[in-house]
JSON list of C-alpha atoms in Angstrom, two decimals:
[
{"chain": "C", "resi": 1, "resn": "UNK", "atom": "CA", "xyz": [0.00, 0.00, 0.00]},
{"chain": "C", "resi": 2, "resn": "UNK", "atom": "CA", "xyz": [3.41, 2.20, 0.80]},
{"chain": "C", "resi": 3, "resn": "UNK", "atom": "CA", "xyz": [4.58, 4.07, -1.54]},
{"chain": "C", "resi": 4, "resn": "UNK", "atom": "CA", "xyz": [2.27, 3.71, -4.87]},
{"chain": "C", "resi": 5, "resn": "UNK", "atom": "CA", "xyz": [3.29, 5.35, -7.41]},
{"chain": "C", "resi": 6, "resn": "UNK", "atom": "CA", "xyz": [0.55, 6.66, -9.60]},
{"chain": "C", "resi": 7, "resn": "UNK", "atom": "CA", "xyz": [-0.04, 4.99, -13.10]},
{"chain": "C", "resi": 8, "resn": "UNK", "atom": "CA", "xyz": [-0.98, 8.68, -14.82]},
{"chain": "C", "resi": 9, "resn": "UNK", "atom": "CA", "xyz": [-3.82, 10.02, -16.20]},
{"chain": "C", "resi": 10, "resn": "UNK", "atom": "CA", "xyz": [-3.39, 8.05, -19.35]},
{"chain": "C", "resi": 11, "resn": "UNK", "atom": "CA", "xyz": [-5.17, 5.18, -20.55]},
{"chain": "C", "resi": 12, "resn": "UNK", "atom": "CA", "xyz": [-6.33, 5.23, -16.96]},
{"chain": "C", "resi": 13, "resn": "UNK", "atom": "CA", "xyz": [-9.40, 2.93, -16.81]},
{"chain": "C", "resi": 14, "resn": "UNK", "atom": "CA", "xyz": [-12.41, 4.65, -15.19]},
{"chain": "C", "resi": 15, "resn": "UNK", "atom": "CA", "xyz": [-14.06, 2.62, -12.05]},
{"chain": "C", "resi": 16, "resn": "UNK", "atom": "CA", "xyz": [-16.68, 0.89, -13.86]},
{"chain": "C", "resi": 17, "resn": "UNK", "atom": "CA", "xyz": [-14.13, -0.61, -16.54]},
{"chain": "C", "resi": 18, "resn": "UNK", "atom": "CA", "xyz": [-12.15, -3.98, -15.80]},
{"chain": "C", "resi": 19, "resn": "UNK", "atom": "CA", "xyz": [-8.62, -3.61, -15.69]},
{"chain": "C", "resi": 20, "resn": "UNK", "atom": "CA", "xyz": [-6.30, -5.75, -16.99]},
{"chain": "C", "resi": 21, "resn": "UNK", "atom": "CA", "xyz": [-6.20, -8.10, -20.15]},
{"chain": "C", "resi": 22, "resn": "UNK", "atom": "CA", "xyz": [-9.27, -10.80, -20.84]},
{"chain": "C", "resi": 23, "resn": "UNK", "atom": "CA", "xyz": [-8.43, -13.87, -21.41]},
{"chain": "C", "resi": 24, "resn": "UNK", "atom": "CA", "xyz": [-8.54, -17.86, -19.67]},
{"chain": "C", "resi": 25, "resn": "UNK", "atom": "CA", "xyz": [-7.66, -15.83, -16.03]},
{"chain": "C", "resi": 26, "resn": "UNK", "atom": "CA", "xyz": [-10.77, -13.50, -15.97]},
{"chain": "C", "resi": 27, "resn": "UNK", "atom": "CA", "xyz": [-13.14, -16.19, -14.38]},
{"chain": "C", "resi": 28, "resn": "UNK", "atom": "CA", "xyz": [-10.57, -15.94, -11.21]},
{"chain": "C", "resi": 29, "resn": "UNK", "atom": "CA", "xyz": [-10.31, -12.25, -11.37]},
{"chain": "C", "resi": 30, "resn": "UNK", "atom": "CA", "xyz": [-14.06, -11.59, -10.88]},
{"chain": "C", "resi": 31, "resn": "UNK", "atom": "CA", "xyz": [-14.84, -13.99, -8.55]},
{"chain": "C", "resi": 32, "resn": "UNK", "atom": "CA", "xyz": [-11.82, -12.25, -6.30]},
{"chain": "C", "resi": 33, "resn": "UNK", "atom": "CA", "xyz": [-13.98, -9.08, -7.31]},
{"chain": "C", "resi": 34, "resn": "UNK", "atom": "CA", "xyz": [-17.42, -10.48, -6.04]},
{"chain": "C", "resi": 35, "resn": "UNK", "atom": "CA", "xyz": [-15.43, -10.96, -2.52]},
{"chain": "C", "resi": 36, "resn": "UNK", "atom": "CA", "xyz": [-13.63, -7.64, -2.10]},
{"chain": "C", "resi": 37, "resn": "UNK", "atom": "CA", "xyz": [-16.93, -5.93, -2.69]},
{"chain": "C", "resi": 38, "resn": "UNK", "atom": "CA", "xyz": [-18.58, -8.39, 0.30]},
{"chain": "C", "resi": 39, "resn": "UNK", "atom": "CA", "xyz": [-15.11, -7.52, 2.37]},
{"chain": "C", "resi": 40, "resn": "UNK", "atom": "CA", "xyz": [-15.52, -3.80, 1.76]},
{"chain": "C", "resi": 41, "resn": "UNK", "atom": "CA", "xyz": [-19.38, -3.64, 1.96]},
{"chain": "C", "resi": 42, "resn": "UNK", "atom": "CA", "xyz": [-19.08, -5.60, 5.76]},
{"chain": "C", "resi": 43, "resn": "UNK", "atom": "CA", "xyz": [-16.40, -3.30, 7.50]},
{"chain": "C", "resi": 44, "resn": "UNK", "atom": "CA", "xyz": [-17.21, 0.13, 5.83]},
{"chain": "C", "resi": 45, "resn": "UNK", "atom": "CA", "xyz": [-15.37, 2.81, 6.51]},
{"chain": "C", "resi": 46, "resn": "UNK", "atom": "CA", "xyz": [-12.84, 1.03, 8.28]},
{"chain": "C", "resi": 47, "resn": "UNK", "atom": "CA", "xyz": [-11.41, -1.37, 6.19]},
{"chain": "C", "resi": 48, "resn": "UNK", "atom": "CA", "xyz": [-9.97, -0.62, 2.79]},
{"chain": "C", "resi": 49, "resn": "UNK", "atom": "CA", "xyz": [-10.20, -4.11, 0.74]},
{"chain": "C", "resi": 50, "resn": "UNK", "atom": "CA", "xyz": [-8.21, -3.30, -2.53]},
{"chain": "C", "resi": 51, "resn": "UNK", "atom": "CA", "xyz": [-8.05, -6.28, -5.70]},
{"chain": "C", "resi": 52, "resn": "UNK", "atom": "CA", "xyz": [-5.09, -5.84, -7.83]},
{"chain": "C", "resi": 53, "resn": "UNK", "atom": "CA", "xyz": [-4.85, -7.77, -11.15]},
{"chain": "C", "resi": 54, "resn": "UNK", "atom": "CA", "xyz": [-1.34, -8.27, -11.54]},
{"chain": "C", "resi": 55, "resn": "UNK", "atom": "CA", "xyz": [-1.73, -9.50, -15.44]},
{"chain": "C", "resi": 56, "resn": "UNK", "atom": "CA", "xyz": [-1.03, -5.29, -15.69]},
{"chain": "C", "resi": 57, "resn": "UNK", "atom": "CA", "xyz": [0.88, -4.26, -12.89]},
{"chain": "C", "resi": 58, "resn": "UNK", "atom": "CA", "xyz": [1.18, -0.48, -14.11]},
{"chain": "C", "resi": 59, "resn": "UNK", "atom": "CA", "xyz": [-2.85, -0.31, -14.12]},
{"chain": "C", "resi": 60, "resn": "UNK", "atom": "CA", "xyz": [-3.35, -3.56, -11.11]},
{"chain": "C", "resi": 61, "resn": "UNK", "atom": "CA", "xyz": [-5.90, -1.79, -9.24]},
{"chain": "C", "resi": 62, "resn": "UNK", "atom": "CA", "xyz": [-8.97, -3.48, -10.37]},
{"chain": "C", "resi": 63, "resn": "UNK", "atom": "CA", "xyz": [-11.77, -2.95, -7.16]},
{"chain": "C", "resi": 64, "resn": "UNK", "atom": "CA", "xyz": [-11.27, -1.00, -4.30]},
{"chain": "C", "resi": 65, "resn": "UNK", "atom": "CA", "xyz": [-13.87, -0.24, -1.47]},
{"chain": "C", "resi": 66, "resn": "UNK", "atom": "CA", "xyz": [-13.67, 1.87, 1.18]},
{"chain": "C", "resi": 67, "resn": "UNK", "atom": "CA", "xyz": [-11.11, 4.12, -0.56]},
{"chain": "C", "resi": 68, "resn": "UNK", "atom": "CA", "xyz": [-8.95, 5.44, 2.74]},
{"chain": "C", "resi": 69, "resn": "UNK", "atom": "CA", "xyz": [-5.21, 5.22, 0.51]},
{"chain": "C", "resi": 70, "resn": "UNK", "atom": "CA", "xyz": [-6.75, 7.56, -1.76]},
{"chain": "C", "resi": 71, "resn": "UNK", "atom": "CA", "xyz": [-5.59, 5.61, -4.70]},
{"chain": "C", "resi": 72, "resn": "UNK", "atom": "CA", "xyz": [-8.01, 4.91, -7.83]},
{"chain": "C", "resi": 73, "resn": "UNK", "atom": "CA", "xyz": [-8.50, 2.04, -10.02]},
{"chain": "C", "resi": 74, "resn": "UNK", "atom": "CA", "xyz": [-6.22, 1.85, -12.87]},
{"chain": "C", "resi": 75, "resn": "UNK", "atom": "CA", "xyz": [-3.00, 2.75, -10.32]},
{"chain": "C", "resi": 76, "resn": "UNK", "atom": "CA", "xyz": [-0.22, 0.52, -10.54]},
{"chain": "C", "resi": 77, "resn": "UNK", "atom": "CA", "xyz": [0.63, -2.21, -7.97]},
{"chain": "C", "resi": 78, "resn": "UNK", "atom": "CA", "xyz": [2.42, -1.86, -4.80]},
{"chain": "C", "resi": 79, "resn": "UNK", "atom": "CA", "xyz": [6.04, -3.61, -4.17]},
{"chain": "C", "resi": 80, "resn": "UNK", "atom": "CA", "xyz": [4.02, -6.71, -2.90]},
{"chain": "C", "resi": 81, "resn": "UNK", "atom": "CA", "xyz": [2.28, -7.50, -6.13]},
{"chain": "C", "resi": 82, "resn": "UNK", "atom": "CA", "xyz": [5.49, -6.79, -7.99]},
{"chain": "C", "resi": 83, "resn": "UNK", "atom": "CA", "xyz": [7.44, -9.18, -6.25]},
{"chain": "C", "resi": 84, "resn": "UNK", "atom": "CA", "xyz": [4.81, -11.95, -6.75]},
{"chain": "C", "resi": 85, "resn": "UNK", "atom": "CA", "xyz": [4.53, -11.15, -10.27]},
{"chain": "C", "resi": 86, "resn": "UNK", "atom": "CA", "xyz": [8.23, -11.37, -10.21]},
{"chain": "C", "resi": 87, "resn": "UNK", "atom": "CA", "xyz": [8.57, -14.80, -8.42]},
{"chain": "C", "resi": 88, "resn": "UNK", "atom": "CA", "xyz": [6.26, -17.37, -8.41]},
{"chain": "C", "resi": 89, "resn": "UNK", "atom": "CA", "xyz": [7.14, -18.78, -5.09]},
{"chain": "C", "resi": 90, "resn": "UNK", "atom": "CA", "xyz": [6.92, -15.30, -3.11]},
{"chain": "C", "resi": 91, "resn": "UNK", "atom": "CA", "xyz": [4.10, -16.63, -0.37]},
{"chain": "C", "resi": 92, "resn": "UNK", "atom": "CA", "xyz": [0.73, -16.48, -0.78]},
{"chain": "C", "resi": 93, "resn": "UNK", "atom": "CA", "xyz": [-0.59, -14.75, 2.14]},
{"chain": "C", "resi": 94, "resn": "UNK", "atom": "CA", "xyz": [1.15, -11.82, 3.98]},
{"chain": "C", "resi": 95, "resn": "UNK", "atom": "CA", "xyz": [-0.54, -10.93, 7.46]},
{"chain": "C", "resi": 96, "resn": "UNK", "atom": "CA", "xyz": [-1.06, -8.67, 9.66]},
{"chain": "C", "resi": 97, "resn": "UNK", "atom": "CA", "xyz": [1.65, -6.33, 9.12]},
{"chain": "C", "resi": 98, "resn": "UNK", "atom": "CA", "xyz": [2.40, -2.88, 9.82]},
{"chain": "C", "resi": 99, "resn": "UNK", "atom": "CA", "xyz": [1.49, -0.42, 7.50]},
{"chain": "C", "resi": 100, "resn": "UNK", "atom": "CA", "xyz": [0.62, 2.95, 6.52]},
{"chain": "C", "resi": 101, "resn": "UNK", "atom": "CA", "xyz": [-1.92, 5.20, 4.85]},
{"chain": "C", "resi": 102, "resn": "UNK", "atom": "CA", "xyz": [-0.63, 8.48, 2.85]},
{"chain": "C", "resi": 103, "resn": "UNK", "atom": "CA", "xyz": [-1.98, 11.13, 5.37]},
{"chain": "C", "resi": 104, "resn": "UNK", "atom": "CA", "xyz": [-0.19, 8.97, 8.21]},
{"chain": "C", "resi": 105, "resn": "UNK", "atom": "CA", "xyz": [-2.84, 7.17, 9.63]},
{"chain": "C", "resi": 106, "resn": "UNK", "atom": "CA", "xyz": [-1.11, 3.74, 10.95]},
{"chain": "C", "resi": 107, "resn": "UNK", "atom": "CA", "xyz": [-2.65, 0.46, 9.33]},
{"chain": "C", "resi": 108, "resn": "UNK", "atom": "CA", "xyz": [-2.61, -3.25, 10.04]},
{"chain": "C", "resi": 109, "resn": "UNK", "atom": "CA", "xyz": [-2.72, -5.09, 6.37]},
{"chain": "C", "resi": 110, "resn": "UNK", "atom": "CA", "xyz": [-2.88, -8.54, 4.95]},
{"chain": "C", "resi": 111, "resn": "UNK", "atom": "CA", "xyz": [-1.82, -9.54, 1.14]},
{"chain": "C", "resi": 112, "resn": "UNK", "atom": "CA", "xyz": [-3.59, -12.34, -0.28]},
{"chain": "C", "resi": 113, "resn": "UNK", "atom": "CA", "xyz": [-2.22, -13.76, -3.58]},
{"chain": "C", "resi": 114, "resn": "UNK", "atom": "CA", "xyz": [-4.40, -15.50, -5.80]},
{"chain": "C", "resi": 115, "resn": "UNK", "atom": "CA", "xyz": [-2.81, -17.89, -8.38]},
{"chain": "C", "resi": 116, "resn": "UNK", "atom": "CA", "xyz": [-4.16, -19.26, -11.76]},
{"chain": "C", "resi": 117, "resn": "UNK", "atom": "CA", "xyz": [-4.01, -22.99, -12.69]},
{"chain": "C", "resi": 118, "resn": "UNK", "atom": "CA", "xyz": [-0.27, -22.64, -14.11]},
{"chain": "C", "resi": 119, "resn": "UNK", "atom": "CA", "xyz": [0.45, -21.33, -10.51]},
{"chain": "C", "resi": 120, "resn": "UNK", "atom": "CA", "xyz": [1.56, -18.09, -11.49]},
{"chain": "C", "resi": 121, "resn": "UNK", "atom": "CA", "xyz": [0.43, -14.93, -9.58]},
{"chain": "C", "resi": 122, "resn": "UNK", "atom": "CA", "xyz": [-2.78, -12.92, -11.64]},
{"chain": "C", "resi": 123, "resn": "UNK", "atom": "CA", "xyz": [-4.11, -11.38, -8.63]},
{"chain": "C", "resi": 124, "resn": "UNK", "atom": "CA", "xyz": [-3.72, -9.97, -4.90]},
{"chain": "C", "resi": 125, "resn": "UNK", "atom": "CA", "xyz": [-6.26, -8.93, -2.33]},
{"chain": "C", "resi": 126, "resn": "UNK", "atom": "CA", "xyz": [-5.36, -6.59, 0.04]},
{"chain": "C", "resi": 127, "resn": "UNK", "atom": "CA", "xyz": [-7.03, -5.63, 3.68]},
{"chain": "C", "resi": 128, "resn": "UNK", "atom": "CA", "xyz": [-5.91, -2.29, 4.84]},
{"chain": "C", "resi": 129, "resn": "UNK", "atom": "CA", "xyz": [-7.21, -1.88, 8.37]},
{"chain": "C", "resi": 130, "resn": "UNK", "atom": "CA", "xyz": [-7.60, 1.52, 9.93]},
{"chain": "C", "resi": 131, "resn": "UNK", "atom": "CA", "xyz": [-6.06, 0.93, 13.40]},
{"chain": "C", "resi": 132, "resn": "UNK", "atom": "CA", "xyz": [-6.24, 4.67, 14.01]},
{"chain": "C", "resi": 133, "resn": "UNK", "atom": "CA", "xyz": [-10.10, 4.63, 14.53]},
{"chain": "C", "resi": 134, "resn": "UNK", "atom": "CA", "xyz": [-9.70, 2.28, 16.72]},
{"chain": "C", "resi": 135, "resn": "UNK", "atom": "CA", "xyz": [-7.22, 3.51, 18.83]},
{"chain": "C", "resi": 136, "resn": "UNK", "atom": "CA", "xyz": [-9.59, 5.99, 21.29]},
{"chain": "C", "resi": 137, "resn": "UNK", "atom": "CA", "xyz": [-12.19, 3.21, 21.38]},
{"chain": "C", "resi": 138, "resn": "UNK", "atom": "CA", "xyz": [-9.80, 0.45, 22.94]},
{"chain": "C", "resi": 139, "resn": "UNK", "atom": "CA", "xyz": [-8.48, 3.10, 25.34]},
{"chain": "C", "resi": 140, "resn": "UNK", "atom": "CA", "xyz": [-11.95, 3.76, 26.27]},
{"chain": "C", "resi": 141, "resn": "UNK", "atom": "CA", "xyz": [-12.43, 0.12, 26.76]},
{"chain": "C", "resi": 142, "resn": "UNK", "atom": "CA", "xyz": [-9.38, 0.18, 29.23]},
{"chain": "C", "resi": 143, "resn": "UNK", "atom": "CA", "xyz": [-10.85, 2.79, 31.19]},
{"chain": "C", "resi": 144, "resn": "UNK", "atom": "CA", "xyz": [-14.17, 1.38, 31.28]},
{"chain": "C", "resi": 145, "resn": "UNK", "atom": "CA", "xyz": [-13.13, -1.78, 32.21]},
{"chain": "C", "resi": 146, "resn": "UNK", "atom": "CA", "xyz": [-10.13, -0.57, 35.24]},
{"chain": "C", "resi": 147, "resn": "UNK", "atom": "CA", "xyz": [-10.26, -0.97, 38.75]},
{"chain": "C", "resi": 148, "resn": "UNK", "atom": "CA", "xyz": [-8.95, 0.37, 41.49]},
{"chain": "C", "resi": 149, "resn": "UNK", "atom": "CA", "xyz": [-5.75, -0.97, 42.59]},
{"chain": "C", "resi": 150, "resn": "UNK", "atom": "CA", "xyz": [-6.53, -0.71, 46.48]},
{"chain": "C", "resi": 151, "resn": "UNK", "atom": "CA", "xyz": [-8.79, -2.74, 46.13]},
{"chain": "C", "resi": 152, "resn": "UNK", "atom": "CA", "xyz": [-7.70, -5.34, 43.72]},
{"chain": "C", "resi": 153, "resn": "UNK", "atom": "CA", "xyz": [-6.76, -7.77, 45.92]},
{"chain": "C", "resi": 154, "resn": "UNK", "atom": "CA", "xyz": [-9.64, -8.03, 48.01]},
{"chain": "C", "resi": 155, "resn": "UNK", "atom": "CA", "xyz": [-13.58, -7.48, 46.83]},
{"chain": "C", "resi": 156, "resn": "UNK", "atom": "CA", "xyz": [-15.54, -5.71, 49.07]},
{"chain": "C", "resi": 157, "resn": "UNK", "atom": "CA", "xyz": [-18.38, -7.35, 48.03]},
{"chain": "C", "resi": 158, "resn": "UNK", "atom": "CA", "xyz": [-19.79, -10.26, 46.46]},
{"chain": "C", "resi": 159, "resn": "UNK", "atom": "CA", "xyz": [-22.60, -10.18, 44.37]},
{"chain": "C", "resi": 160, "resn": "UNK", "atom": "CA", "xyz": [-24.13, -13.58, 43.65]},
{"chain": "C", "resi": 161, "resn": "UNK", "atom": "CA", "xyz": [-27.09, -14.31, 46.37]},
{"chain": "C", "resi": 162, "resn": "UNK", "atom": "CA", "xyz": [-25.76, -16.49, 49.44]},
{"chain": "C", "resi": 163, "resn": "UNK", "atom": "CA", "xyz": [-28.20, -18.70, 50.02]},
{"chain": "C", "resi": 164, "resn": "UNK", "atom": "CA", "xyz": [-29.19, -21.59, 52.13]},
{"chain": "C", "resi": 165, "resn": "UNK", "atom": "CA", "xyz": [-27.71, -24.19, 48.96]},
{"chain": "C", "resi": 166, "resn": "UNK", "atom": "CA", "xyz": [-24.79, -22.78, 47.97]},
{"chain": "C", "resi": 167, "resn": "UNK", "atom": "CA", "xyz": [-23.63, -22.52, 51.72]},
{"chain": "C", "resi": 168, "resn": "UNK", "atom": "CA", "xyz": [-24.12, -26.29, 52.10]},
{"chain": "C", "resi": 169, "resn": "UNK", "atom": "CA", "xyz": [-22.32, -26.77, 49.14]},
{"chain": "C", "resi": 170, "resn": "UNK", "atom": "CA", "xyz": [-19.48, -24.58, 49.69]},
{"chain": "C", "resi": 171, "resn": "UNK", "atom": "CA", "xyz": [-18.67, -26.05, 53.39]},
{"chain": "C", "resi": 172, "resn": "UNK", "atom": "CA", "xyz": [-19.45, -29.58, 51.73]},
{"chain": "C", "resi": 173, "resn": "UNK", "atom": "CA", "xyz": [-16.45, -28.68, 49.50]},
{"chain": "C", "resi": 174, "resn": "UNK", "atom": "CA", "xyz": [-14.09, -27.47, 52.13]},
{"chain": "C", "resi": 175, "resn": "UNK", "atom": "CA", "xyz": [-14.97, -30.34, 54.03]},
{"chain": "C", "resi": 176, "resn": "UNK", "atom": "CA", "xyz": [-13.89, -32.45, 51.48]},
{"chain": "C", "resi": 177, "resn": "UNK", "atom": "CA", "xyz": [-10.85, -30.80, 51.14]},
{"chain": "C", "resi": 178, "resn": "UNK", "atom": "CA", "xyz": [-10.03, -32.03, 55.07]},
{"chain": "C", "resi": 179, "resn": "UNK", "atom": "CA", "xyz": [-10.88, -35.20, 53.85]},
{"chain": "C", "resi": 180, "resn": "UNK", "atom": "CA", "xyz": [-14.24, -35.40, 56.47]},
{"chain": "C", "resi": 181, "resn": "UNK", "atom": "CA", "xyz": [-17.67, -34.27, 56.28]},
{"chain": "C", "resi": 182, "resn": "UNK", "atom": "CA", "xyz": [-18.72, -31.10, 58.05]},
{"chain": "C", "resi": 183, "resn": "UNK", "atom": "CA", "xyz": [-19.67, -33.13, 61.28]},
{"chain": "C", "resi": 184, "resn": "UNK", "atom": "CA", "xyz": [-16.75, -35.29, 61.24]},
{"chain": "C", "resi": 185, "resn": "UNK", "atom": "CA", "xyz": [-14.51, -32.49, 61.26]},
{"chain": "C", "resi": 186, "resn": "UNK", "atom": "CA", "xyz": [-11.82, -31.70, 64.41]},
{"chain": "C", "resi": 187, "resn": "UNK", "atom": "CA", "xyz": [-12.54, -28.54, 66.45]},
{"chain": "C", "resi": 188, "resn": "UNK", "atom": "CA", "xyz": [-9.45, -26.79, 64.70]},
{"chain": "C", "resi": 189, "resn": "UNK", "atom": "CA", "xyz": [-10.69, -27.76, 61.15]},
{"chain": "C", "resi": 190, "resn": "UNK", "atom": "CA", "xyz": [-14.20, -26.75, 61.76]},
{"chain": "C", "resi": 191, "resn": "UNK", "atom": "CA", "xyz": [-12.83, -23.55, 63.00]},
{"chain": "C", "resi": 192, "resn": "UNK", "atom": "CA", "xyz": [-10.96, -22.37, 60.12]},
{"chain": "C", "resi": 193, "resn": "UNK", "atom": "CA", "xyz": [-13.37, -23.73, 58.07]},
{"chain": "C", "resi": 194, "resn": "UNK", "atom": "CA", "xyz": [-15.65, -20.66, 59.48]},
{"chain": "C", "resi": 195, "resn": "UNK", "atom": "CA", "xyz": [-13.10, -18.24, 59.37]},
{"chain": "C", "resi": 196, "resn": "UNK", "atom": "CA", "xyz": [-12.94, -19.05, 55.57]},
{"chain": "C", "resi": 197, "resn": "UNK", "atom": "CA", "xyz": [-16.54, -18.27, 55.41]},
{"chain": "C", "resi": 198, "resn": "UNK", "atom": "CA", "xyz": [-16.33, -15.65, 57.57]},
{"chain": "C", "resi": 199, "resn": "UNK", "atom": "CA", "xyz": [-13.44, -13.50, 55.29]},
{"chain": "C", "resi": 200, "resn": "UNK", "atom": "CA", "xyz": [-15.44, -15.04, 51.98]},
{"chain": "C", "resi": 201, "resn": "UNK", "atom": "CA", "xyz": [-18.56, -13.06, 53.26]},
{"chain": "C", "resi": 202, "resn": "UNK", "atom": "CA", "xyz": [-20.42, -15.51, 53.78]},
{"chain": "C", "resi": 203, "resn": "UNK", "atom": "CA", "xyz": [-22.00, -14.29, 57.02]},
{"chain": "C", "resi": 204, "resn": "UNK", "atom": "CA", "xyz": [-23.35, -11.09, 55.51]},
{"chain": "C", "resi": 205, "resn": "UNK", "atom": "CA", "xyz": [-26.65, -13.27, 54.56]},
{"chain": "C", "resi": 206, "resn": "UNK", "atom": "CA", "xyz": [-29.43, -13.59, 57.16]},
{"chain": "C", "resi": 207, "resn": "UNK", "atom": "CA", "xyz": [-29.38, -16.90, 59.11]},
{"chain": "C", "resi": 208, "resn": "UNK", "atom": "CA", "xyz": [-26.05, -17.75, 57.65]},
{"chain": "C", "resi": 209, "resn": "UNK", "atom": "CA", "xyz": [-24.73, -18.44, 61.44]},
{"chain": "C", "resi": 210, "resn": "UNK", "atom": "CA", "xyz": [-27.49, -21.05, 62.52]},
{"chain": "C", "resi": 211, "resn": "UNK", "atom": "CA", "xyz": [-26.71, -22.83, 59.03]},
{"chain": "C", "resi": 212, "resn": "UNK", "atom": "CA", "xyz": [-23.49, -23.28, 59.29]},
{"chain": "C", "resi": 213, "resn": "UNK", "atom": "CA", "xyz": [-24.28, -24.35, 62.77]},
{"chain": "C", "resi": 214, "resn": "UNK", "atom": "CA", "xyz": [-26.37, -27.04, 61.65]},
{"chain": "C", "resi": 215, "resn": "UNK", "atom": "CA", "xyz": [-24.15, -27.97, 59.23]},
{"chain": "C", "resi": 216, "resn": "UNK", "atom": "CA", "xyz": [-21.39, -28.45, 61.04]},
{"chain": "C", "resi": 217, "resn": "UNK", "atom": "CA", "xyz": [-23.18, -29.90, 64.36]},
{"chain": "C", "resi": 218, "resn": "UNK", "atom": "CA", "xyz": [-22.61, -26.74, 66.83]},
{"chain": "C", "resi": 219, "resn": "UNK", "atom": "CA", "xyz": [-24.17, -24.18, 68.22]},
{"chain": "C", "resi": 220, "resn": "UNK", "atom": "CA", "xyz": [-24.79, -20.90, 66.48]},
{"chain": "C", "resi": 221, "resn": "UNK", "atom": "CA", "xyz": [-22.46, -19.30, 69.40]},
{"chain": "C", "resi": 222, "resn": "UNK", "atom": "CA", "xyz": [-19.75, -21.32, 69.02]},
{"chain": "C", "resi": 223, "resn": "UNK", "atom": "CA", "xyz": [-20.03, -20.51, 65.43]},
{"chain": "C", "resi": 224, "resn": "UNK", "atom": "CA", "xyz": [-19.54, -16.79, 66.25]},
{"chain": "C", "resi": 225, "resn": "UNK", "atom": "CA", "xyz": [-17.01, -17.86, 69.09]},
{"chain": "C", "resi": 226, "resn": "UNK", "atom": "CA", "xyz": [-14.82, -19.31, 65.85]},
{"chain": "C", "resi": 227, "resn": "UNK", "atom": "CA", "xyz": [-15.06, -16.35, 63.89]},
{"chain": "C", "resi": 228, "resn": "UNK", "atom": "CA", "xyz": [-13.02, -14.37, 66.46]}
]
């Protein structure tokens, strides 16, 4: 897309005229058309999709949509199509790389080089991304999304509903973890097995206390008692 070099107002084809020879090659050409025009059509105004038939590399620009380069069909093809016109074994598909519009906008762009039955090059398609409208959105994103780092570490609050179920199930699991059930558990186990509640905000829902008291086969005081 760098550096293009304009063809000249000269047999310049206009945009409704096909550059580029006819011949056994033109069935590929227009199909690549039909799918720059989709490519363009879905991401418009942001992504320049450019096809170059490379049968004519001083007139190779035979579709492009979303016109952000500024260029004009009937310009001449960029170093990319020239090398693969140049060698047959240049790869097929260049992407994501850097690039570059004229007015300085930064670009991310992918090369796609489309080869005839002989296996030589007759075509390219080209996605020139504006990254630079996207730019203020992702740091919007950031800010949207950022926390503060004080408290980072530690929520202040949960917000899924502690109930009755998912309190069984949760000391069921730490149980498990002590290799007991809740009632089979030693008085030291049980009791950081409440603390853990206890810091997970657990106890913040009403009649969490006299659950886990059942639960674990103690009173609802000694339950409090452990938390201390």
């Amino acid at each position: 897309m760098d550096h293009v070099a304009d063809a000249g107002e000269q047999d310049r084809p206009t945009a409704s005229e096909p550059c580029g020879p006819a011949g056994p090659d033109e069935h590929f050409i227009r199909e690549a058309e039909k799918i720059a025009v989709a490519l363009g059509r879905m991401f418009p105004g942001l992504c320049e999709v450019v096809l170059h038939d490379l049968r004519d590399p001083q007139h190779a620009i035979r579709r492009i949509e979303n016109n952000i380069s500024g260029r004009q069909v009937g310009d001449s093809a960029t170093e990319l199509g020239l090398a693969r016109v140049a060698d047959p074994q240049y790869p097929s598909v260049i992407q994501n790389y850097p690039n570059r519009f004229p007015d300085g906008r930064p670009a991310k762009s992918t090369s796609i080089g489309i080869k005839n039955e002989a296996g030589e090059y007759i075509a390219a398609l080209c996605l020139n991304l504006d990254v630079s409208v996207l730019s203020p959105v992702t740091l919007a994103l950031t800010n949207l999304v950022a926390t503060d780092t004080e408290h980072r570490d530690q929520p202040l609050e949960s917000l899924r509903d502690r109930n009755a179920r998912e309190l069984r199930q949760v000391v069921e699991a730490l149980s498990a973890e002590r290799a007991g059930t809740p009632r089979s558990l030693s008085r030291p186990d049980k009791k950081a097995l409440v603390r853990r509640l206890h810091s997970d905000g657990y106890f913040d829902s009403r009649d969490a206390a006299q659950t886990i008291a059942d639960l674990l086969g103690v009173s609802r005081a000694t339950v409090y008692n452990y938390t201390k």
